[in-house]
Coordinates of C-alpha atoms and ligand atoms in Angstrom, one line a residue:
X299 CA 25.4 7.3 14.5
X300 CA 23.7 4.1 14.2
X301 CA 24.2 1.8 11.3
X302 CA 21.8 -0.2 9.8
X303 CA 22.9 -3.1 7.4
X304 CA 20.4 -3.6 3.7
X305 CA 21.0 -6.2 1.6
X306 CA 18.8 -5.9 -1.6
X307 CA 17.7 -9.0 -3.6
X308 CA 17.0 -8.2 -7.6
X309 CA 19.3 -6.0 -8.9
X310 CA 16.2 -5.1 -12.1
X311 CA 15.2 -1.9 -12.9
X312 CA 13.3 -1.4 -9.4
X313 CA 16.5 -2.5 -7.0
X314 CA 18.6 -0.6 -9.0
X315 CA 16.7 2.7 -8.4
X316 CA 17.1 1.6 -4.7
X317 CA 20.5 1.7 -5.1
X318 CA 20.8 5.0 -6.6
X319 CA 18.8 6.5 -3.6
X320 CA 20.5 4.8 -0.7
X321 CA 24.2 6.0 -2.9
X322 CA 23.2 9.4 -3.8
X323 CA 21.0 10.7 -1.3
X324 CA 22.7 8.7 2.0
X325 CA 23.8 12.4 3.5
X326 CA 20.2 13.4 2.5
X327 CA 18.6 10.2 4.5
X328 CA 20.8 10.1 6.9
X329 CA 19.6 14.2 8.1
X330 CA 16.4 12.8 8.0
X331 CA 17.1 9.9 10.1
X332 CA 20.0 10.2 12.2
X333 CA 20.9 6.8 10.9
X334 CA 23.6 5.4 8.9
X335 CA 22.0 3.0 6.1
X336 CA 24.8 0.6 4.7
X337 CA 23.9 -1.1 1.3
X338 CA 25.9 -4.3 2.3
X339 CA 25.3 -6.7 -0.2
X340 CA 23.4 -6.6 -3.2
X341 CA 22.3 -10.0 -4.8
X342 CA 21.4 -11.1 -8.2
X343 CA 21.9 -14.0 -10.7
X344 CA 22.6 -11.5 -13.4
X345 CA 26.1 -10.1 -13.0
X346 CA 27.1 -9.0 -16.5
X347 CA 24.4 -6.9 -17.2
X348 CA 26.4 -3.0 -16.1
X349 CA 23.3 -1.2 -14.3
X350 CA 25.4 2.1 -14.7
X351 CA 25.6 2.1 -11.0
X352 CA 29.3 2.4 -9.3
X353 CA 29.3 -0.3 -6.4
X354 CA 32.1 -0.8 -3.8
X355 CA 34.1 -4.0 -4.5
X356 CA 32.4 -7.1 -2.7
X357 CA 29.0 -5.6 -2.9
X358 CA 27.2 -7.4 -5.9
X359 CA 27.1 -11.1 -5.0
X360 CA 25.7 -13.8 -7.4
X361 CA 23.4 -15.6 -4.5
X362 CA 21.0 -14.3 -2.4
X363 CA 21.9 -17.1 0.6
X364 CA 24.6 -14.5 1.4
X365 CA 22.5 -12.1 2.7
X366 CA 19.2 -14.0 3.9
X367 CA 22.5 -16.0 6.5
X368 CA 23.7 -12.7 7.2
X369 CA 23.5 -11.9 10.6
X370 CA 24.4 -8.4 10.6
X371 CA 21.5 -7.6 7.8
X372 CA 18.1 -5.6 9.3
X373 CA 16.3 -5.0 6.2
X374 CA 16.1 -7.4 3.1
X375 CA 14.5 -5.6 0.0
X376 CA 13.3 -8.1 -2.1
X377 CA 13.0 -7.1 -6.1
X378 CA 13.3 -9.9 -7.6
X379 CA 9.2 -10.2 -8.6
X380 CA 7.3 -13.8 -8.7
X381 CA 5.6 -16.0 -6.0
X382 CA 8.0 -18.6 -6.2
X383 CA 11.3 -17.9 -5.2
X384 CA 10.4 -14.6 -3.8
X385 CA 7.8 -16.4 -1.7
X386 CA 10.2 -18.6 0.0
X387 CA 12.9 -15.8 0.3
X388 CA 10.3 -13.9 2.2
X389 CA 9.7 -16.8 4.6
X390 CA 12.8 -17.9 5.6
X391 CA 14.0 -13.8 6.0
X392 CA 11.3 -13.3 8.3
X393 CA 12.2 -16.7 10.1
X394 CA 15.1 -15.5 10.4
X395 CA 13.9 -12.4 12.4
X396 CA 15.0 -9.7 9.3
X397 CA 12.5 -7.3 8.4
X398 CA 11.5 -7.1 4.9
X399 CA 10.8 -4.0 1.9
X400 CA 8.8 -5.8 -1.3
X401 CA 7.5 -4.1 -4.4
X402 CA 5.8 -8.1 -5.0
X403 CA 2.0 -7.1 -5.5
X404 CA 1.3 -10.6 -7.2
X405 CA 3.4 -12.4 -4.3
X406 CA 1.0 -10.8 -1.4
X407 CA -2.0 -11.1 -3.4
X408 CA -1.5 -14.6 -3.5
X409 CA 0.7 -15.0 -0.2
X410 CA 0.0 -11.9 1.7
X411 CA -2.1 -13.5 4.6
X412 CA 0.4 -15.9 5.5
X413 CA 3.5 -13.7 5.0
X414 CA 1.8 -11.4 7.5
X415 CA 1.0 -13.8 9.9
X416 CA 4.3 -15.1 10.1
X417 CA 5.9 -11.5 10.5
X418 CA 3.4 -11.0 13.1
X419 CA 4.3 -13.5 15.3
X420 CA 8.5 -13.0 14.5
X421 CA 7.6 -9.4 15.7
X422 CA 9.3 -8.0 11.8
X423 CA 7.8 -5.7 9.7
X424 CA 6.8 -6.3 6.0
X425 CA 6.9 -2.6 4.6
X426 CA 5.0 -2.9 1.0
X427 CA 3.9 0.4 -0.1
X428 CA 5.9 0.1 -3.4
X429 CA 3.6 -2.7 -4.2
X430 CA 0.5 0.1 -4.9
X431 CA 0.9 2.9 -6.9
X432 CA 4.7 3.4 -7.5
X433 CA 6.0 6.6 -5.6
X434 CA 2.0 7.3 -4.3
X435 CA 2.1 6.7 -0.7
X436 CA -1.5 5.0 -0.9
X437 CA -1.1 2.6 1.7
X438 CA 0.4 4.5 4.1
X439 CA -2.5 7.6 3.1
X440 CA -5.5 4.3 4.0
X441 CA -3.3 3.1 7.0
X442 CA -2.2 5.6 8.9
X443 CA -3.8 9.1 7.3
X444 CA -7.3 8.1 7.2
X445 CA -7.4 5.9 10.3
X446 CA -10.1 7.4 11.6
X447 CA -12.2 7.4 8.1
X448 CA -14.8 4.3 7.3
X449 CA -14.0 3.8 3.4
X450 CA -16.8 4.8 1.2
X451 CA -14.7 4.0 -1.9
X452 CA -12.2 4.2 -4.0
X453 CA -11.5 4.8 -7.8
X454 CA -7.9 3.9 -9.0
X455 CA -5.1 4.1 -12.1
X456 CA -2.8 1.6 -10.6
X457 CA -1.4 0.3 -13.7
X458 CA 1.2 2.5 -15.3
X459 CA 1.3 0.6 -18.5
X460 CA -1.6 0.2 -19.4
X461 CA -1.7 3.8 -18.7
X462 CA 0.8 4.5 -21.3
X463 CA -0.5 2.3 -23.8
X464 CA -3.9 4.2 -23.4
X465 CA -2.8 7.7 -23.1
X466 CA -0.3 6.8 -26.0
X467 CA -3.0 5.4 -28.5
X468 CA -5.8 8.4 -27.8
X469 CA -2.8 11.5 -27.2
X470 CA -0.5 9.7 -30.6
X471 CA -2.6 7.3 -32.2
X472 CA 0.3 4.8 -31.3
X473 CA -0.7 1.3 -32.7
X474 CA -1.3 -1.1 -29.0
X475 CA 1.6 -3.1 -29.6
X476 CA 3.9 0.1 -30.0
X477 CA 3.0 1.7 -26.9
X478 CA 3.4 -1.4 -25.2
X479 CA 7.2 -2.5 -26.1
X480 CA 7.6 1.3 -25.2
X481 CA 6.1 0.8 -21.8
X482 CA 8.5 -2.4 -21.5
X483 CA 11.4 -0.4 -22.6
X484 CA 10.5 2.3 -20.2
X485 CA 10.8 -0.6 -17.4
X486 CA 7.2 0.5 -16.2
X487 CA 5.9 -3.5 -17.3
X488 CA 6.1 -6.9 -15.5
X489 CA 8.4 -9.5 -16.4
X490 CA 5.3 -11.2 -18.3
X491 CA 3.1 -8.2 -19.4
X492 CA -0.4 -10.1 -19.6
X493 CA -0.2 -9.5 -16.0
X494 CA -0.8 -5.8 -16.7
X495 CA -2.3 -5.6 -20.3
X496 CA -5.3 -8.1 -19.0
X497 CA -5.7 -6.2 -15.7
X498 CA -4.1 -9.3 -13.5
X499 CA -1.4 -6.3 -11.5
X500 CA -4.2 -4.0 -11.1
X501 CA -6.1 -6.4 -9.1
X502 CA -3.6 -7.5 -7.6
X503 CA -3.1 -3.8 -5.9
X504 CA -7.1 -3.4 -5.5
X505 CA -6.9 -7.1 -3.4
X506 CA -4.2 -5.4 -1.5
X507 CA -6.1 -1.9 -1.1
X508 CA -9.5 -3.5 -0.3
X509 CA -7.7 -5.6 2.6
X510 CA -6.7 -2.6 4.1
X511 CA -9.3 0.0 3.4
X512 CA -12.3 -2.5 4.8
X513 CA -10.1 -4.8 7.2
X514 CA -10.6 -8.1 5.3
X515 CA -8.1 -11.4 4.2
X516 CA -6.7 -10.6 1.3
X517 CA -9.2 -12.0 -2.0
X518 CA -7.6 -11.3 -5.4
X519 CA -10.0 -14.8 -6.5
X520 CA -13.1 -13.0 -6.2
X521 CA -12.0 -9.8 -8.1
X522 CA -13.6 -9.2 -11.5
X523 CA -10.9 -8.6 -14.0
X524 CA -11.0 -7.1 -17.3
X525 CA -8.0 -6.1 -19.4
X526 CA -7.1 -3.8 -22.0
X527 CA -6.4 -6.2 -25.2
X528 CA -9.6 -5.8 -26.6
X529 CA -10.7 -2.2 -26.3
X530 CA -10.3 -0.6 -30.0
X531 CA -8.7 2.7 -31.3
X532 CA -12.7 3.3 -32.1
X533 CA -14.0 3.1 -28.8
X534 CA -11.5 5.4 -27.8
X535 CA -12.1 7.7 -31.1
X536 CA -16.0 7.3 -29.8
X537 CA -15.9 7.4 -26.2
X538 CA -13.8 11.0 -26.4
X539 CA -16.7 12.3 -29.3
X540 CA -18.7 11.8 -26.4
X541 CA -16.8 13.5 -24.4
X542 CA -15.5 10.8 -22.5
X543 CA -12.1 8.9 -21.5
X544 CA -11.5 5.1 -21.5
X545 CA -9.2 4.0 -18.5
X546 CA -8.3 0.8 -16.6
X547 CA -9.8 1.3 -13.6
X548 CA -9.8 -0.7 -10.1
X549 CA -13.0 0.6 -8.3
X550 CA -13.9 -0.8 -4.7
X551 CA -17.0 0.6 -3.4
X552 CA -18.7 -0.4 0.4
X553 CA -22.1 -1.8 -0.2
X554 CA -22.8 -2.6 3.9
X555 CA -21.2 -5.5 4.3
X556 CA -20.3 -6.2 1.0
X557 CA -17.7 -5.1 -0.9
X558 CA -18.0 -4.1 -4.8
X559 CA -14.4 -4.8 -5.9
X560 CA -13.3 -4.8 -10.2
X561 CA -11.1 -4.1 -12.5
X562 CA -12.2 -3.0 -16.2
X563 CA -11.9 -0.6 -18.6
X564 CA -14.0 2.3 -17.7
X565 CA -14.9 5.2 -19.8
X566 CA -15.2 8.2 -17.2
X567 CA -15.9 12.2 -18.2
X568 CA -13.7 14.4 -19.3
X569 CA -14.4 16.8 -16.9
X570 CA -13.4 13.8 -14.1
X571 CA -10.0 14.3 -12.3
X572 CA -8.8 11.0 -13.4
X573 CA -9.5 11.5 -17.2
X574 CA -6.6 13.8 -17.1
X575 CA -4.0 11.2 -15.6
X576 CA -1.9 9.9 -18.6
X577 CA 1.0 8.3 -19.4
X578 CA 2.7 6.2 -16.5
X579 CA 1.0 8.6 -14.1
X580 CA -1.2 6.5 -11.6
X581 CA -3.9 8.4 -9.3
X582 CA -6.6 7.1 -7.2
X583 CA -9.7 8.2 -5.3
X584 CA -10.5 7.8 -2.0
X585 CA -13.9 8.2 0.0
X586 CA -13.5 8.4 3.4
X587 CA -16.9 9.2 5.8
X588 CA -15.1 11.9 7.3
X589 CA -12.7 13.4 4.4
X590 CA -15.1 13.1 2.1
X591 CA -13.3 12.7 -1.3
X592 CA -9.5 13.0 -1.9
X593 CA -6.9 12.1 -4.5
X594 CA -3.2 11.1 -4.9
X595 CA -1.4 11.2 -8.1
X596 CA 2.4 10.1 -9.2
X597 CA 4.2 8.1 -11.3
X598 CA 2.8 4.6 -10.6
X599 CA 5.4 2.7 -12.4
X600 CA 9.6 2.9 -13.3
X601 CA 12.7 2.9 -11.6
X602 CA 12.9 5.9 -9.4
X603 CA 9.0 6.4 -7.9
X604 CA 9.2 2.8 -7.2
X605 CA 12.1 2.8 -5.3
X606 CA 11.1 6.2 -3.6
X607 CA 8.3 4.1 -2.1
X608 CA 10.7 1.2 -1.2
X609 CA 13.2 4.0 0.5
X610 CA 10.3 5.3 2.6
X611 CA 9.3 1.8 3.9
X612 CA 13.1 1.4 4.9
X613 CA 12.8 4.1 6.7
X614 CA 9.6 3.5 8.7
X615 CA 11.6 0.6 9.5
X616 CA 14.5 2.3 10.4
X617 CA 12.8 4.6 12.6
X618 CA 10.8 2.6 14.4
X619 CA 14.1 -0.1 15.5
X620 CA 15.7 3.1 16.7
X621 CA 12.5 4.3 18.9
X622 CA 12.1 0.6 19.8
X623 CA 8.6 -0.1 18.0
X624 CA 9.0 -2.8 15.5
X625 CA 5.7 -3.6 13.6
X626 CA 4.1 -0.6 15.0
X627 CA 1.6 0.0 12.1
X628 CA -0.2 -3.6 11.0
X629 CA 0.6 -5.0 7.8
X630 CA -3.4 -4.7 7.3
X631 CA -3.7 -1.3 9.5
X632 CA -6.5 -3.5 11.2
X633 CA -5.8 -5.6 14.4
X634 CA -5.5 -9.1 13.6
X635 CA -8.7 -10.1 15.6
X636 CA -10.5 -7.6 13.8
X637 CA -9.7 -9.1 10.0
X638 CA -12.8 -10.5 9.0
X639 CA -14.3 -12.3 5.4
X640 CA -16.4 -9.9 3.8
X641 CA -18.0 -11.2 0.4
X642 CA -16.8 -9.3 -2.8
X643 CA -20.2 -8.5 -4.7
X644 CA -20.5 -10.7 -7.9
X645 CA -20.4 -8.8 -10.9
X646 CA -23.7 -9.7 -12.2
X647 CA -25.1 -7.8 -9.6
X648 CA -23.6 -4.6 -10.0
X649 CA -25.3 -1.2 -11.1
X650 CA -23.7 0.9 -13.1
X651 CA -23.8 2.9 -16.7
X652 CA -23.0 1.3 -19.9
X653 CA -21.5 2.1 -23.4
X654 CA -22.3 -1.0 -26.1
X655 CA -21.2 -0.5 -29.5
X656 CA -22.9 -3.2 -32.2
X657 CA -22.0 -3.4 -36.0
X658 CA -25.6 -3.8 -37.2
X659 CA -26.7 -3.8 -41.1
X660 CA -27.8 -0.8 -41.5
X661 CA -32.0 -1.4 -42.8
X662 CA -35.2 -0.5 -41.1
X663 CA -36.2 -1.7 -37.7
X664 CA -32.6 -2.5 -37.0
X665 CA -33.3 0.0 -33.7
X666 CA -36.2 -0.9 -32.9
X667 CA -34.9 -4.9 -32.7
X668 CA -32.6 -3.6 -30.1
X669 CA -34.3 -1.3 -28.1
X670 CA -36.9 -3.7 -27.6
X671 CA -34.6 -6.1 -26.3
X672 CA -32.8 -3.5 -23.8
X673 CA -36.1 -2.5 -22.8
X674 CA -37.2 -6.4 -22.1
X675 CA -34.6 -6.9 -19.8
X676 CA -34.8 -3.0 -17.7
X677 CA -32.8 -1.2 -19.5
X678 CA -33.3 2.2 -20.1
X679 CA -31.9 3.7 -23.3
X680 CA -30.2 7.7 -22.8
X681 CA -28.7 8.3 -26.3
X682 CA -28.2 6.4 -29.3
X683 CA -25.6 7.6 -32.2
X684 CA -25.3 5.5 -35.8
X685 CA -22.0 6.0 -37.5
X686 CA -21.9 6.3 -40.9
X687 CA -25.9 5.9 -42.5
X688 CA -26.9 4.2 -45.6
X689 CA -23.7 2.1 -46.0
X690 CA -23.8 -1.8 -47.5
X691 CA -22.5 -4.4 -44.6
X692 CA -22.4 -3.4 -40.9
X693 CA -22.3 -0.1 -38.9
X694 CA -21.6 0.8 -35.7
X695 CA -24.5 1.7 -33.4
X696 CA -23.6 3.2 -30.2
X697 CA -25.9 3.1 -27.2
X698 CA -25.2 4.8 -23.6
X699 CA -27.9 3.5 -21.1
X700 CA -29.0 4.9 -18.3
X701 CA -28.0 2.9 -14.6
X702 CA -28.6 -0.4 -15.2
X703 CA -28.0 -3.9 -13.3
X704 CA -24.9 -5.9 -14.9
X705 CA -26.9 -9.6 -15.3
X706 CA -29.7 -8.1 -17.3
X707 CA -26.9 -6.1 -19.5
X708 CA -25.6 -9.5 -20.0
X709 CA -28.3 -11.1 -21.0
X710 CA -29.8 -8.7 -23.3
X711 CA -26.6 -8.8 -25.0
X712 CA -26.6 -12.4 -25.7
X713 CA -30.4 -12.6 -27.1
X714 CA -29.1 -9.2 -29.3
X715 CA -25.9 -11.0 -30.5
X716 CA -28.3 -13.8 -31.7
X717 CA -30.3 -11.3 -34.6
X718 CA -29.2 -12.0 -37.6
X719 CA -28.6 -8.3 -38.5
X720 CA -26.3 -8.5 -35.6
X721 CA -22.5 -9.0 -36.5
X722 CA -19.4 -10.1 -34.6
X723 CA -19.7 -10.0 -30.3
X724 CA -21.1 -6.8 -29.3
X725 CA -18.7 -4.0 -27.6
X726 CA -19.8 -3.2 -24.0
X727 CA -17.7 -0.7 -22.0
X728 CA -18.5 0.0 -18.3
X729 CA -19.3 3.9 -17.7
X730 CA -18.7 5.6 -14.1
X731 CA -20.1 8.8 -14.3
X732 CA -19.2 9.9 -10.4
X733 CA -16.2 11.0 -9.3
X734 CA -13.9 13.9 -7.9
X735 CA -14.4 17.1 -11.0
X736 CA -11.7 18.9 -12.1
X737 CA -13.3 21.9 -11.6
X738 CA -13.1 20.9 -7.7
X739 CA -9.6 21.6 -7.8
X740 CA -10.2 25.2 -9.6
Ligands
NDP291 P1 13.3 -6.9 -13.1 O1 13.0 -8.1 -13.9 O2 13.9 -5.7 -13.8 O3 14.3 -7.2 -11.9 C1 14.3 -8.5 -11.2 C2 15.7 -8.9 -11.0 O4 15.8 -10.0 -10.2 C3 16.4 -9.3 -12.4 O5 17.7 -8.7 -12.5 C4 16.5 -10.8 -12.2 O6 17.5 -11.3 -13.0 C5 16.7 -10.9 -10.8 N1 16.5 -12.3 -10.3 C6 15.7 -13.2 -10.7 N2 15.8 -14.3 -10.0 C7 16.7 -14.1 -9.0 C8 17.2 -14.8 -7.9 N3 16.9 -16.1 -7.7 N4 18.1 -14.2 -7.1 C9 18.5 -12.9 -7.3 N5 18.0 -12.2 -8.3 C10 17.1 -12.7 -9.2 O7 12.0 -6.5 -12.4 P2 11.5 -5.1 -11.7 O8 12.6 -4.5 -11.0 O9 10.8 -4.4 -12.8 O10 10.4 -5.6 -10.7 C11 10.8 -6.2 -9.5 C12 9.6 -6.3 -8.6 O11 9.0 -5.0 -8.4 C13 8.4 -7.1 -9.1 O12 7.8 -7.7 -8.1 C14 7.5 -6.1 -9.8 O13 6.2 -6.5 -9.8 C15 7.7 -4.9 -8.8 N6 7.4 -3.6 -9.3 C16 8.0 -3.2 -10.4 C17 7.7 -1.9 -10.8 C18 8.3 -1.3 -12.1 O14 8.0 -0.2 -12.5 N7 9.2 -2.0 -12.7 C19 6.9 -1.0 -10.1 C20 6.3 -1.5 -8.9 C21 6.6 -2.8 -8.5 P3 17.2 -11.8 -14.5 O15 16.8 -10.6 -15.2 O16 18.5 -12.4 -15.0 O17 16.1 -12.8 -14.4
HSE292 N1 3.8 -3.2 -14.2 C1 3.4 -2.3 -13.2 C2 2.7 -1.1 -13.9 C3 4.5 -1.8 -12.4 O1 2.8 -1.0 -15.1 O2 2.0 -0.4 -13.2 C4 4.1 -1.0 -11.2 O3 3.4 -1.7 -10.3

């Protein structure tokens, strides 16, 4: 049987999962492959720290030179997170002619074009599925499944801790910074967890997913990015009144030869698929001109699902160096000469539904102040609510609109925030009414 040699770099909570699988499940993998995968080194800085994980003697080395000078390595899986170091581990690894697994969305965000160009031309293979989605095999499903599909859009959970801190603080009524020291306990956050709470990692995937769904350089820049830190335990009380959920989404939607691509907090219906993802659960839509709509749905964050992703790119890689097709699949499932620029839409200029919550003193003509406003810029009111009548100081007022176009949101909101009966910034939440139903599934 042939052997192939690994040598993991980042011994955290995701290459240790990676360890587990290639330990426990090597008979299991090597059925499936009719190849022998030897864990040869693994390399970390951390030594001490006991990862509950019983290694062979020789195995766990303090410096990842070892392995990257290695010879008789194939496939380098790099966990170690960052764009720094991991950046110029990546570089010399593929120099060097090894092929390479990452779970590093923020490293090929930033440095995905070049990583891919210089695989390209060493003829190695940058499997990165673990990057999206933990265990959901999402780019694999745009790559390979839906080759034949133009991408309408897509509507994605891609952040399992912010997720969790969600689900935990509508399902619990955990307080935000609860939820999240349990999300960083449970190993689902990033080293520095403003990456996930203020939406950073979700865009990061959607710059990755957009690439490959439409063919295009990788643009995290041009992203809009909204996080999680300031959307309140009343929104959420409201937004479910009304029958609604609030969730991070990334949405990327084809507007002929444009591309809508954000990430914000979105309140979507009840009765949509996704309002029933919770916890660390990611799950995304995907609108393909010839599936129509379809869904995946895992655990997009933690120890195992990641390193089931990282496992399966191994194993692409294996099985293509045994049948002699290295780099079969392209990084971007596009062929080079066919990546193009396509502009990401500026947010201003985006359509879409809105919820705005104002504290207002409550007295006559308070609505009317508003509305006339709205209506000033084109926007259409479709339901108002007042909480809490007749009180002294402020109360909230709650507007949905109908469709309306982002700039002249914006700009209503600033002459509203100017009224003297107006306290404090006003509360806007984005609102996606489509999507796949759960009753489509019934
Ligand atoms: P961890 O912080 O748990 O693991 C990273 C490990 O790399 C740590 O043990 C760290 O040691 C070690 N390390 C740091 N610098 C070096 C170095 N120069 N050489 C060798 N080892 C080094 O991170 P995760 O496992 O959570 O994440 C790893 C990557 O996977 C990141 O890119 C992350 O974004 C990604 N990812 C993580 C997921 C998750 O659920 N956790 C899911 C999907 C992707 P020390 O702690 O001492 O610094
Ligand atoms: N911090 C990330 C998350 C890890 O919470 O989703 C998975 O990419």
């Amino acid at each position: 049987m042939k052997t192939i040699n690994i040598g993991i770099i980042g011994y955290g909570t995701v290459g240790t999962g990676v360890t587990k699988i290639l330990l426990e499940n090597r008979h299991l993998i090597e059925k499936k492959t009719g190849t022998r995968l030897h864990l040869k080194y693994i390399a970390d800085i951390d030594l001490v720290t006991d990862r509950k994980v019983k290694l062979e003697e020789g195995v766990l080395i303090g410096n990842a030179d070892t392995i990257l000078n290695d010879p008789e390595i194939h496939i380098i899986v790099e966990t170690v997170g960052g764009d720094t170091f991991a950046k110029d581990l990546l570089l010399k690894a593929i120099e060097k002619g090894k092929h390479i697994v990452t779970a590093n969305k923020a490293l090929l965000a930033k440095h995905g074009d070049l990583i891919f160009e210089n695989a390209l031309k060493k003829n190695v293979t940058i499997g990165f599925e673990a990057s999206v989605g933990g265990c959901m095999p999402v780019i694999k499903t745009l790559r390979e499944s839906l080759v034949g599909n133009a991408i309408n859009a897509m509507l994605g959970i891609l952040n399992g801790t912010c997720n969790y801190i969600l689900s935990k603080i509508s399902c619990d009524k955990t307080p935000f910074a609860a939820a999240l020291k349990e999300a960083q306990m449970n190993g689902y956050a990033e080293a520095d967890p403003t990456f996930d709470i203020e939406g950073i990692d979700t865009a990061h995937k959607l710059a990755i997913l957009v690439s490959i769904a439409y063919g295009a350089p990788i643009n995290f820049k041009d992203i809009y990015v909204e996080g999680i830190s300031k959307i309140s335990p009343l929104d959420i009380e409201i937004a479910e009144q009304f029958g609604y959920r609030i969730k991070l989404l990334a949405i990327s939607k084809w507007r002929e030869e444009m591309i809508e691509a954000r990430v914000h907090p979105t309140m979507i219906p009840m009765s949509n698929l996704l309002s029933g993802v919770n916890g660390s659960l990611n799950a995304i839509e995907i609108q393909g001109n010839a599936v129509g709509s379809m869904a995946l749905y895992g655990h997009g964050a933690g120890m195992m699902p990641t390193a089931s992703a990282i496992i399966s790119d191994i194993t692409d890689i294996v099985r293509d160096m045994v049948s002699g097709a290295a780099a079969r699949v392209p990084a971007l499932g596009f062929q080079r000469e066919h990546i193009r620029p396509i502009p990401i839409m500026p947010i201003s200029d985006i359509d879409t539904f809105y919820y705005i919550r104002f504290s207002a003193i409550d007295k006559p003509g308070v609505l009317s102040s508003i509305s006339g406003i709205l209506g000033n810029h084109n926007i259409s009111i479709r339901s108002v609510h007042q909480k809490g009548q007749n009180q002294k100081g402020a109360v909230p007022i709650v507007m949905m609109t109908y469709m309306a176009r982002e700039s002249n949101i914006q700009a209503a909101l600033s002459e509203i925030s100017d009224l003297h009966i107006i306290e404090g910034e006003p509360v806007l939440i984005r609102v996606e009414e489509s999507g796949p139903s759960k009753s489509a599934l019934s």
